[in-house]
Short mmCIF file of C-alpha atoms (C1' of nucleotides) in Angstrom, two decimals:
data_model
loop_
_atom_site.label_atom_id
_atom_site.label_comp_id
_atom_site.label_asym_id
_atom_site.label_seq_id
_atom_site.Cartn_x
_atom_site.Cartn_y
_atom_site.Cartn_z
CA UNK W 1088 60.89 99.13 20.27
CA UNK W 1089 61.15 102.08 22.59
CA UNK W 1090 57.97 101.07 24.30
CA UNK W 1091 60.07 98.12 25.63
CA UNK W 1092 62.56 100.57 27.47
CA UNK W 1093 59.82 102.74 28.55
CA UNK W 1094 58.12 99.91 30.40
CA UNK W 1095 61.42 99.06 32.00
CA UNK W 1096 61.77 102.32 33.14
CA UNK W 1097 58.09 103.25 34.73
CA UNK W 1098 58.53 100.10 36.54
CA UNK W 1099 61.61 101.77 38.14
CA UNK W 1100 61.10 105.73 38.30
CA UNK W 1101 58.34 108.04 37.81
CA UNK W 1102 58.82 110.16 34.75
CA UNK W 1103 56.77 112.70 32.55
CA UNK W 1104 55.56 112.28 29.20
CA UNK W 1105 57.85 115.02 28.28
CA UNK W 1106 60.74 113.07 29.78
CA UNK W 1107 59.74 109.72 28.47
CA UNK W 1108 59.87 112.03 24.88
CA UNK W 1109 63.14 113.72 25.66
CA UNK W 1110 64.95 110.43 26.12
CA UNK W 1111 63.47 108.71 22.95
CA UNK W 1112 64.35 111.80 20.90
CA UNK W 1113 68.01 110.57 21.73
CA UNK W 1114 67.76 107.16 21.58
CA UNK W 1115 69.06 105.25 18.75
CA UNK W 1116 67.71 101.93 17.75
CA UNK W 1117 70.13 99.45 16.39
CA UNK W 1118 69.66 96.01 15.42
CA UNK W 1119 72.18 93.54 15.19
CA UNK W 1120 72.58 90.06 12.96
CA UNK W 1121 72.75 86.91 14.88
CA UNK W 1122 76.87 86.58 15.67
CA UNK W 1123 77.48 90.60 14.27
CA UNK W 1124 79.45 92.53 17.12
CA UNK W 1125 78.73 95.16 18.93
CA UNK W 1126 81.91 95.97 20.01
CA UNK W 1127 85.61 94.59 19.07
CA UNK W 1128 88.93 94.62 21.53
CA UNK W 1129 90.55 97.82 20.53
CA UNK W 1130 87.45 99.88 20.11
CA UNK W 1131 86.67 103.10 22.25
CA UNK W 1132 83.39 102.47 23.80
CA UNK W 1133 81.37 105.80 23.62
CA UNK W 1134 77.40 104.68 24.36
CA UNK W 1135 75.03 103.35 26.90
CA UNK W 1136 72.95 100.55 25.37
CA UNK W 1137 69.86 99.19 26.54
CA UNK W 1138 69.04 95.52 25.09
CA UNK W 1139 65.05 95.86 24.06
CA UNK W 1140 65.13 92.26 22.36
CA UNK W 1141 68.05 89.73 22.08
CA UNK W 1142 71.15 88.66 23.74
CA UNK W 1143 74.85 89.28 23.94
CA UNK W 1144 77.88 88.00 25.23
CA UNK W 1145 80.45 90.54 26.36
CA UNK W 1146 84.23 88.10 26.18
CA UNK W 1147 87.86 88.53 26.33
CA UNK W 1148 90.60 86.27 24.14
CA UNK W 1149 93.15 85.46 26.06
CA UNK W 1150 96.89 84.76 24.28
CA UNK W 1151 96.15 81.34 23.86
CA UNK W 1152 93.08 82.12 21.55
CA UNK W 1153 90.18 81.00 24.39
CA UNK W 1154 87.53 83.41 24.87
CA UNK W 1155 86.52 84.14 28.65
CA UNK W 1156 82.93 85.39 29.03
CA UNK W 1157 82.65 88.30 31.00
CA UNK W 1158 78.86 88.75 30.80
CA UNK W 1159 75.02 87.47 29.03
CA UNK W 1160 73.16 90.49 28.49
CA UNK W 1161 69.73 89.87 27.67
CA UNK W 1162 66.40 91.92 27.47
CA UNK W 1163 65.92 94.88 29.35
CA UNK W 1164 69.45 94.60 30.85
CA UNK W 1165 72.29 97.00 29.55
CA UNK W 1166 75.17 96.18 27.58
CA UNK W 1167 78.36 97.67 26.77
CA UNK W 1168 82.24 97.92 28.87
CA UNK W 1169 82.02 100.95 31.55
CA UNK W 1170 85.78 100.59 31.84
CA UNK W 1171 86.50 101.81 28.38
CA UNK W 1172 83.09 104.20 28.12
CA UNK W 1173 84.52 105.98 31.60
CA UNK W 1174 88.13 105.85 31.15
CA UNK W 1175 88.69 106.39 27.66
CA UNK W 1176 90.88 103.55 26.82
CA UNK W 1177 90.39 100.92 24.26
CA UNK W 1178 87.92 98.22 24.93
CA UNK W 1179 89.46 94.58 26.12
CA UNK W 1180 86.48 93.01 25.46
CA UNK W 1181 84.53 91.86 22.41
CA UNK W 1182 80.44 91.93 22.42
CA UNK W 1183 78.57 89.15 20.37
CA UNK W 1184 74.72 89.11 19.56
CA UNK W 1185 74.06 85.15 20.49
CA UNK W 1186 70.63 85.87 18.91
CA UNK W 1187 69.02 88.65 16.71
CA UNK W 1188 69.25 91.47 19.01
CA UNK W 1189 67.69 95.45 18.91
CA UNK W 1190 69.50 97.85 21.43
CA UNK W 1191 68.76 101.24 22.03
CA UNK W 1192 71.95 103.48 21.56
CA UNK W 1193 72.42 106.48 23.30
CA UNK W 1194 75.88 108.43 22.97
CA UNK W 1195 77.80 109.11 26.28
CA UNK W 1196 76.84 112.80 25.38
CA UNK W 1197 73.29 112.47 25.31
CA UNK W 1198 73.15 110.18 28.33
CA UNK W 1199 74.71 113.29 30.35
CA UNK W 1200 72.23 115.26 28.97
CA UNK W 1201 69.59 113.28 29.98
CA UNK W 1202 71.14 113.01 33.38
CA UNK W 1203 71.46 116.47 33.55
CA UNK W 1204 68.14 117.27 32.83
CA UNK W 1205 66.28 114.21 34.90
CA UNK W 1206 67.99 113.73 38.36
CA UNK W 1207 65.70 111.11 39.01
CA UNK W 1208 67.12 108.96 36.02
CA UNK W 1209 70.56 110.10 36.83
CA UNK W 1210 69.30 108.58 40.34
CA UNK W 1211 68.31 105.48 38.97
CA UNK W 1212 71.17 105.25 36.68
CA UNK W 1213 74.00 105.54 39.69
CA UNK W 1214 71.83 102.69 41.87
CA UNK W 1215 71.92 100.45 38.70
CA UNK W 1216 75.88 100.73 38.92
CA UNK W 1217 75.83 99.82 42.50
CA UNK W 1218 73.74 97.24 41.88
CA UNK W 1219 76.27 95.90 39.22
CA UNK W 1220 78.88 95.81 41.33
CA UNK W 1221 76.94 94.54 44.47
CA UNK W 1222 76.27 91.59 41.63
CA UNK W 1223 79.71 91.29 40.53
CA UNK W 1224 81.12 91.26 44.13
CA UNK W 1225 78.79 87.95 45.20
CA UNK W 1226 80.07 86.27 41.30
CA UNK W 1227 83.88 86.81 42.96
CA UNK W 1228 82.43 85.90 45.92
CA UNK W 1229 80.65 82.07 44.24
CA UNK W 1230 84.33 81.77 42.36
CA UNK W 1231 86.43 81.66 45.17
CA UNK W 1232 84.14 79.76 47.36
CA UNK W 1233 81.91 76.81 45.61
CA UNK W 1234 83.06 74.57 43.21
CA UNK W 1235 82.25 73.82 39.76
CA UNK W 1236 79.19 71.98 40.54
CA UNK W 1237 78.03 74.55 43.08
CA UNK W 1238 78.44 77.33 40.57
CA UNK W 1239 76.61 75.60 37.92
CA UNK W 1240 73.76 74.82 39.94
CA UNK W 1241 73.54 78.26 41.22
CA UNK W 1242 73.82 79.77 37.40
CA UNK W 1243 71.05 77.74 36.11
CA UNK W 1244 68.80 78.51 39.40
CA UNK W 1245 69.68 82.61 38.88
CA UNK W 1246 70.10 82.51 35.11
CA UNK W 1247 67.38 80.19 33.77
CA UNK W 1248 66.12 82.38 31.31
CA UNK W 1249 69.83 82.55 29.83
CA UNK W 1250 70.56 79.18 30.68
CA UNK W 1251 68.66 77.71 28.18
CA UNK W 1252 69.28 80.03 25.11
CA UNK W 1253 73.08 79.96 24.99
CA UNK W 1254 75.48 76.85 24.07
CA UNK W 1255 76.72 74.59 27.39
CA UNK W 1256 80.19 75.80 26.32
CA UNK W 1257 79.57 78.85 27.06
CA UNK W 1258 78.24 78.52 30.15
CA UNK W 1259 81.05 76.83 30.73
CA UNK W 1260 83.03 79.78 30.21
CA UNK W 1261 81.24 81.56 32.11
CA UNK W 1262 81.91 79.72 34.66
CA UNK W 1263 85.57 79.17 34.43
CA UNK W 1264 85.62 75.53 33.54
CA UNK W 1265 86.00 73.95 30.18
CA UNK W 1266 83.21 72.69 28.21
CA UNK W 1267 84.16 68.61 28.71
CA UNK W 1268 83.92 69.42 32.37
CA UNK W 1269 80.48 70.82 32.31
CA UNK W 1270 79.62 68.07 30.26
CA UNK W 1271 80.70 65.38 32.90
CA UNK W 1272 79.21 67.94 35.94
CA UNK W 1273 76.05 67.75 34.08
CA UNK W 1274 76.14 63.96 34.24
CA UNK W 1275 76.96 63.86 37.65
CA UNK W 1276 73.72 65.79 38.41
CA UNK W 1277 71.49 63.63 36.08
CA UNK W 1278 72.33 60.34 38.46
CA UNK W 1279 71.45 62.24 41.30
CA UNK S 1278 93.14 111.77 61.55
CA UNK S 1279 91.05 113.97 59.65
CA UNK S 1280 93.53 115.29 58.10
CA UNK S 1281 94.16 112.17 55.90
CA UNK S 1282 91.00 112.42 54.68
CA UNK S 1283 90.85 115.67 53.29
CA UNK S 1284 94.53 115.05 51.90
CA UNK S 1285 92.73 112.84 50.09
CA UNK S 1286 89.98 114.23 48.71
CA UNK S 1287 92.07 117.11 48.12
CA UNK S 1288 93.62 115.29 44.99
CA UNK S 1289 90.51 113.73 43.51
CA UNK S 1290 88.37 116.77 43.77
CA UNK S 1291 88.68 120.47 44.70
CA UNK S 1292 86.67 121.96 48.09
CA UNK S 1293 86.17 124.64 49.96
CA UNK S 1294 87.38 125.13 53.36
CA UNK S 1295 83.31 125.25 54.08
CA UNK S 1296 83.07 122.42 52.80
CA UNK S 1297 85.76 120.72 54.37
CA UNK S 1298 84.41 121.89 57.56
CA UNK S 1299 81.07 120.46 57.15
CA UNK S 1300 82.63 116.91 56.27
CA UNK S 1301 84.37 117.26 59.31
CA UNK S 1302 81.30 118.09 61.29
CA UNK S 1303 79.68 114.70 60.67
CA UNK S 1304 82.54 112.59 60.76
CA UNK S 1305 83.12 110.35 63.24
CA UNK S 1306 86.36 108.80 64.69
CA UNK S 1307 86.63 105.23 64.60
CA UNK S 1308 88.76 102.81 66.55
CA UNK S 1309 89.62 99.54 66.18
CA UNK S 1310 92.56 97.39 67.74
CA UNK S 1311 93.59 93.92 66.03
CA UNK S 1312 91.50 91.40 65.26
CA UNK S 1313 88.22 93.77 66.34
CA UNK S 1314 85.03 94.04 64.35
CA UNK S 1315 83.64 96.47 62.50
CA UNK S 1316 80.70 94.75 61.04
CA UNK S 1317 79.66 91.05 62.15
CA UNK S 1318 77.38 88.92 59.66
CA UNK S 1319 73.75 89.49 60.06
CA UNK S 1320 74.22 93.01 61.16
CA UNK S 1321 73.00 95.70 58.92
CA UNK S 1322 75.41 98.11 57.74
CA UNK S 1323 74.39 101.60 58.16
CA UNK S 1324 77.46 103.82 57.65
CA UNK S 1325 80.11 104.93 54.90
CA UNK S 1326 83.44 104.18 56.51
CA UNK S 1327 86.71 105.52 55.03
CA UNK S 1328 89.67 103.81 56.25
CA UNK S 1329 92.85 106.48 57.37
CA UNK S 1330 95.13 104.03 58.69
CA UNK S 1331 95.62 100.11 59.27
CA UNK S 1332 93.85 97.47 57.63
CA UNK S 1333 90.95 95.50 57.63
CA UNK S 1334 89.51 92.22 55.82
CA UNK S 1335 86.06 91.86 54.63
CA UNK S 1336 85.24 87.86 54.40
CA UNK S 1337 82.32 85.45 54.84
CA UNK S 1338 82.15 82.36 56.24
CA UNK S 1339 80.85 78.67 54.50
CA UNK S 1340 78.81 76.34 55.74
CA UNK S 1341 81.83 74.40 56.64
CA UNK S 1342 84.05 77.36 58.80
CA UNK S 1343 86.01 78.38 56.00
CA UNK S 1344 86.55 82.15 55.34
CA UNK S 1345 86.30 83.30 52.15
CA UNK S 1346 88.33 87.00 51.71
CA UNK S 1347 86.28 89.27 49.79
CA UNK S 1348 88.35 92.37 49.92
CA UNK S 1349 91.17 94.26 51.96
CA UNK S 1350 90.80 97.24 52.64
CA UNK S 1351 93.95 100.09 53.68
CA UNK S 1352 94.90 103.32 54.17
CA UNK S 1353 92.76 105.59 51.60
CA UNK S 1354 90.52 103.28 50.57
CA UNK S 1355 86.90 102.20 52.03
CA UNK S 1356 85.45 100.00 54.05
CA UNK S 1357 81.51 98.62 54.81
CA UNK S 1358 79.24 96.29 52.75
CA UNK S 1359 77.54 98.19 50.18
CA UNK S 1360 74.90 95.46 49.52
CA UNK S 1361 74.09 95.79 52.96
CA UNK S 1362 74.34 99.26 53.26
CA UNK S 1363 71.88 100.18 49.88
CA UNK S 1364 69.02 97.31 50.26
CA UNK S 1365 69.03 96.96 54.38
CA UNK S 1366 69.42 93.44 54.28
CA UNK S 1367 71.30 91.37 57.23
CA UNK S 1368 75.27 91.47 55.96
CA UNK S 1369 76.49 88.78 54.56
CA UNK S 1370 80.35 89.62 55.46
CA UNK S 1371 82.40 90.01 58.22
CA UNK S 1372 84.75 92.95 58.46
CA UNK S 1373 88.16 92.65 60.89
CA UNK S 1374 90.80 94.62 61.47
CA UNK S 1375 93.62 93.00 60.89
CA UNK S 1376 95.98 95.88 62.55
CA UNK S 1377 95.37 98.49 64.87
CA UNK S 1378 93.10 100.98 62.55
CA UNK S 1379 91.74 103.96 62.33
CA UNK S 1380 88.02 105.09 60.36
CA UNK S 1381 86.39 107.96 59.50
CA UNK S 1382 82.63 106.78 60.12
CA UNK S 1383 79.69 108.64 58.68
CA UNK S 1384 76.10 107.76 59.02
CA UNK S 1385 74.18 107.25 56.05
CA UNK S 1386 71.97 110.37 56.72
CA UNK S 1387 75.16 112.40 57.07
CA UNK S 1388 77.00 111.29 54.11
CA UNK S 1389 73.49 111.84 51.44
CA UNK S 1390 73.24 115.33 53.85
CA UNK S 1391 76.58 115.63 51.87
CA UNK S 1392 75.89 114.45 48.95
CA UNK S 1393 73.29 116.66 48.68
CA UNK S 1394 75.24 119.74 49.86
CA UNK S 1395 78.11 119.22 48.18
CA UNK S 1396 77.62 118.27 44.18
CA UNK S 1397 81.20 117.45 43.58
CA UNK S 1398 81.51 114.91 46.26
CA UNK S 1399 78.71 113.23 45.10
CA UNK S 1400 80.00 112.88 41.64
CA UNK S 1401 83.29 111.34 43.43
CA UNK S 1402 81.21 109.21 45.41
CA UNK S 1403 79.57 107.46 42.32
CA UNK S 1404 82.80 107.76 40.14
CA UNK S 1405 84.11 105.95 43.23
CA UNK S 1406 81.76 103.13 42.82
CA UNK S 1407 82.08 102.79 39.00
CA UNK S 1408 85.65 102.06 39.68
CA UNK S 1409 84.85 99.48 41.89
CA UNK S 1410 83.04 97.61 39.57
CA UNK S 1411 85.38 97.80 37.11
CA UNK S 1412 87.76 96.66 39.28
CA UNK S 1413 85.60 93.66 40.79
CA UNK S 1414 84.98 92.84 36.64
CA UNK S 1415 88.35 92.49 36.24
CA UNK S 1416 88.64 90.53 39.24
CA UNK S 1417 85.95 88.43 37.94
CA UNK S 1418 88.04 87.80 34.71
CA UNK S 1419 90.95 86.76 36.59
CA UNK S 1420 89.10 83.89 38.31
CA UNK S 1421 87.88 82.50 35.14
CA UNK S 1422 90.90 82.83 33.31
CA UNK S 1423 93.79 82.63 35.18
CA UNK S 1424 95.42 80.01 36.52
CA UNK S 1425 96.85 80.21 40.33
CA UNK S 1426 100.08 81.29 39.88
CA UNK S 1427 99.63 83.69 37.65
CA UNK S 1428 96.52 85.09 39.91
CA UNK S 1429 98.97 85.16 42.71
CA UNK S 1430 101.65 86.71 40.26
CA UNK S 1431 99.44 89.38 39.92
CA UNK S 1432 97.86 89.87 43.34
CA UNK S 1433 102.03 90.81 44.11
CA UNK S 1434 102.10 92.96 41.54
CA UNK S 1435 98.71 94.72 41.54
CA UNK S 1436 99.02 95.11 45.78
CA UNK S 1437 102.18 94.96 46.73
CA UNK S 1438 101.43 96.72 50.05
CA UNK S 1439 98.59 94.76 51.35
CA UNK S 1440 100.94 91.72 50.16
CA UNK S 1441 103.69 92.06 52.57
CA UNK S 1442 101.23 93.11 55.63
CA UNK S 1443 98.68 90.12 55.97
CA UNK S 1444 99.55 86.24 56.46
CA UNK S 1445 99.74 84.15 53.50
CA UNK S 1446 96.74 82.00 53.96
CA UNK S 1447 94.37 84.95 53.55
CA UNK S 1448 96.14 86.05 50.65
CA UNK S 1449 95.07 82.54 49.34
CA UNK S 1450 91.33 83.08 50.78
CA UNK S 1451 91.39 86.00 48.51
CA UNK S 1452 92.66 84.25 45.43
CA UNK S 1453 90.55 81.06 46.04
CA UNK S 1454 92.87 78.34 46.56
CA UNK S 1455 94.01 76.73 50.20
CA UNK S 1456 97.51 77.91 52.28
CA UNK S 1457 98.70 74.79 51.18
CA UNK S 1458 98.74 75.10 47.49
CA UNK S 1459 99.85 79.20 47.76
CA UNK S 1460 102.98 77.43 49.74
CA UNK S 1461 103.86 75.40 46.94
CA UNK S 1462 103.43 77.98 44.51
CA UNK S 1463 105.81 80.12 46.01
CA UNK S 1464 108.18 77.32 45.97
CA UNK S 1465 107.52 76.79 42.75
CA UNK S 1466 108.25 80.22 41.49
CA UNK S 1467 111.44 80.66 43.99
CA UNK S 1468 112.86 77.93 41.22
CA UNK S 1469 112.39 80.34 38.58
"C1'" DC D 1057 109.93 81.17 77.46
"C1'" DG D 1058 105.66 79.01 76.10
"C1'" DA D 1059 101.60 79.28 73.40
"C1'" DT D 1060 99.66 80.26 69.34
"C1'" DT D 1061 99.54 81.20 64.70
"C1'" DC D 1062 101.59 80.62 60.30
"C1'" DT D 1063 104.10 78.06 56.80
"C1'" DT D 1064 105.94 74.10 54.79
"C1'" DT D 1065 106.04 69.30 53.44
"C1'" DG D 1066 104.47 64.56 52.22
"C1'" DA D 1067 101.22 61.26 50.52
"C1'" DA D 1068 96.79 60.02 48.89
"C1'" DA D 1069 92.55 61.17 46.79
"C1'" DA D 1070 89.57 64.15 44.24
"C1'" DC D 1071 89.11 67.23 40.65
"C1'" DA D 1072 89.84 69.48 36.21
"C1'" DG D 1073 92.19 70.04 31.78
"C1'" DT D 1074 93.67 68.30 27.25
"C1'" DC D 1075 93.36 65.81 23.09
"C1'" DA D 1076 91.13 62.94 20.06
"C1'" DA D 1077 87.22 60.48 18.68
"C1'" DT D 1078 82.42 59.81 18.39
"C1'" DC D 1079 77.69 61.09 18.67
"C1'" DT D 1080 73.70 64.26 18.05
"C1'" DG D 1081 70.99 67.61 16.14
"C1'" DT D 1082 70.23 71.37 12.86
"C1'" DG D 1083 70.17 73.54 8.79
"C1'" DT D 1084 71.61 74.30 3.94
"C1'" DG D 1085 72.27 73.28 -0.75
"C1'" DG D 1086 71.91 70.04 -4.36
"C1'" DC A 629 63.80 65.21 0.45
"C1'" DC A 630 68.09 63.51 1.23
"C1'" DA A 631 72.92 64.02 2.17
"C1'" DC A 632 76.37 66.43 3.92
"C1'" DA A 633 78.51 69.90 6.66
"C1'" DC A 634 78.85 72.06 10.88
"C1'" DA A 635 78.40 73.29 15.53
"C1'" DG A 636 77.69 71.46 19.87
"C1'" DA A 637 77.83 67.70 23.37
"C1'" DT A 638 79.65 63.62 25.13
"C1'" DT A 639 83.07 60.11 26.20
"C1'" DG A 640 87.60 57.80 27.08
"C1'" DA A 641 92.28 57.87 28.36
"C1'" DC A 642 95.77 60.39 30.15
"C1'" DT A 643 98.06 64.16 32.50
"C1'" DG A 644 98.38 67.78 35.51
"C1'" DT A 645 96.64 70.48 39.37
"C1'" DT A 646 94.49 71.16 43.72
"C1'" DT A 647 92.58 69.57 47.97
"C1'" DT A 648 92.77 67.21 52.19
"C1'" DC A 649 94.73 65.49 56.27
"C1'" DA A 650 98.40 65.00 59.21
"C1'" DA A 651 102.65 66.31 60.91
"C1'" DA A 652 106.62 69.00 61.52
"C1'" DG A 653 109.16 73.55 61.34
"C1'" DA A 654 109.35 78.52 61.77
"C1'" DA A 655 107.93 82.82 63.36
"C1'" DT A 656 105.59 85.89 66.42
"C1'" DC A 657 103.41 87.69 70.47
"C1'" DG A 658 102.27 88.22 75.13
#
DNA sequence: CGATTCTTTGAAAACAGTCAATCTGTGTGG
DNA sequence: CCACACAGATTGACTGTTTTCAAAGAATCG
């Protein structure tokens, strides 16, 4: 299972056998049961986790009981909430394996260390944030400027590999929109 | 001017005066009266900008000639177009000042130059940039699970001083909806 | 002051949400 | 292997929200 995050990585940065065996001695693999969670609203979020196999939902309840998802985090993508891993405070969101999923766990502490001791992954690590937000900056940008249709157009045509592995309600949510409106959007697009 | 600056990074992080001076050294003074540019779409941003007084808006515009608000930017905060600025592509956005403002510019050469030179800052720097992306998450979250009042409920409380400084309508670009329906929500919550 | 920009209002149309019912497909236990 | 349960998707009817377009008021700036 570590070979998985080793090929993600030597298609990014160079790195030494002796690096490559420094990282896996922290690594932790953990496997999760199809709907088991990874992480509950409430909990302090201590790890970085690298999805090998699987997928997750990262969500938030609001007070009315509907969950709002945040973020799909399949294969060699990372999973997790930064906000409570950097600040400290409990989690507000909830993460869901959607399908039998193996991570590799590291603990904040060990990720330093790695940092510390590879400044090329520490590198790569900081331009994977930016790249996170430069993502999550165009997602404000689709919500506040295309319509339902538009969005779910664009999701399938980024996200197809999600797009068909996850319930249409979800998507949905996703998106913002309920799931009877994605239904009839859907239809919409069919007579076209 | 640069005084603001360093007032600034004064309480996030602790300098030198050597250090201080060498930020200095590189920084430039920026300009810009009302309604001037500092970055047009398709140019490619090159520059860390650092905004020490006035305000700008950072927006793109549709197919059909609307403006869609990204982000404001104020006093102690930054400016630019990250995707831009790390992958060298064309600019999507369009930044305008929407008062009289003042920048600290820094080319990209300088500010890594610093980065390099000066550890500390360049932990700030990608702190800096985690925080955004927290922030843009939660902005994200918002969209898809708010409605428009509260959004704008909370766009008064979360920026109260941008609020009162730019017109109306572009505090409705931000949140997604048109001047029209911002209007009546304001009426609506004057009932209250 | 006059021009321009911004905000408000009204009316109609488009869009999206809710609730309840039905339909479909999948998988589990008898 | 069938029947039933369950989760997901669709549909209809209704309600509520938002957009659009046009026009009128208000505020601001040169």
């Amino acid at each position: 299972m570590f070979k998985v995050f080793e090929d993600y990585l030597s298609e990014k940065i160079s790195l030494s056998p002796q690096d490559f065996e420094l990282i896996q001695s922290v690594a932790v693999i953990k496997k999760l049961r199809k709907h088991q969670y990874l992480l509950q609203e409430g909990d302090i979020w201590t790890y970085k986790a690298f999805v090998c196999q699987g997928l997750l939902r990262s969500f938030r309840t609001d007070d009315k009981g509907v969950d709002h998802i945040i973020q799909f985090s399949i294969e060699n993508w990372w999973a997790g909430d930064i906000e409570s891993g950097s600040l400290g405070h409990p989690s507000k969101n909830n993460i869901e394996a959607l399908e039998p999923t193996t991570l590799l766990l590291f603990s904040s502490k060990d990720f330093e260390m790695l940092e510390t001791k590879i400044p090329v992954f520490k590198d790569f690590v900081t331009a994977l944030i930016s790249q996170s937000y430069i993502a999550s900056q165009n997602r404000v940008h689709d919500n506040i400027s295309m319509n339902s249709e538009e969005r779910y157009s664009k999701f399938l045509k980024t996200y197809p590999q999600i797009a068909n592995r996850v319930p249409q309600h979800m998507i949905a949510s996703y998106l913002g929109i309920s799931a009877e409106t994605l239904s009839r959007i859907r239809k919409q697009i069919q007579k076209k």
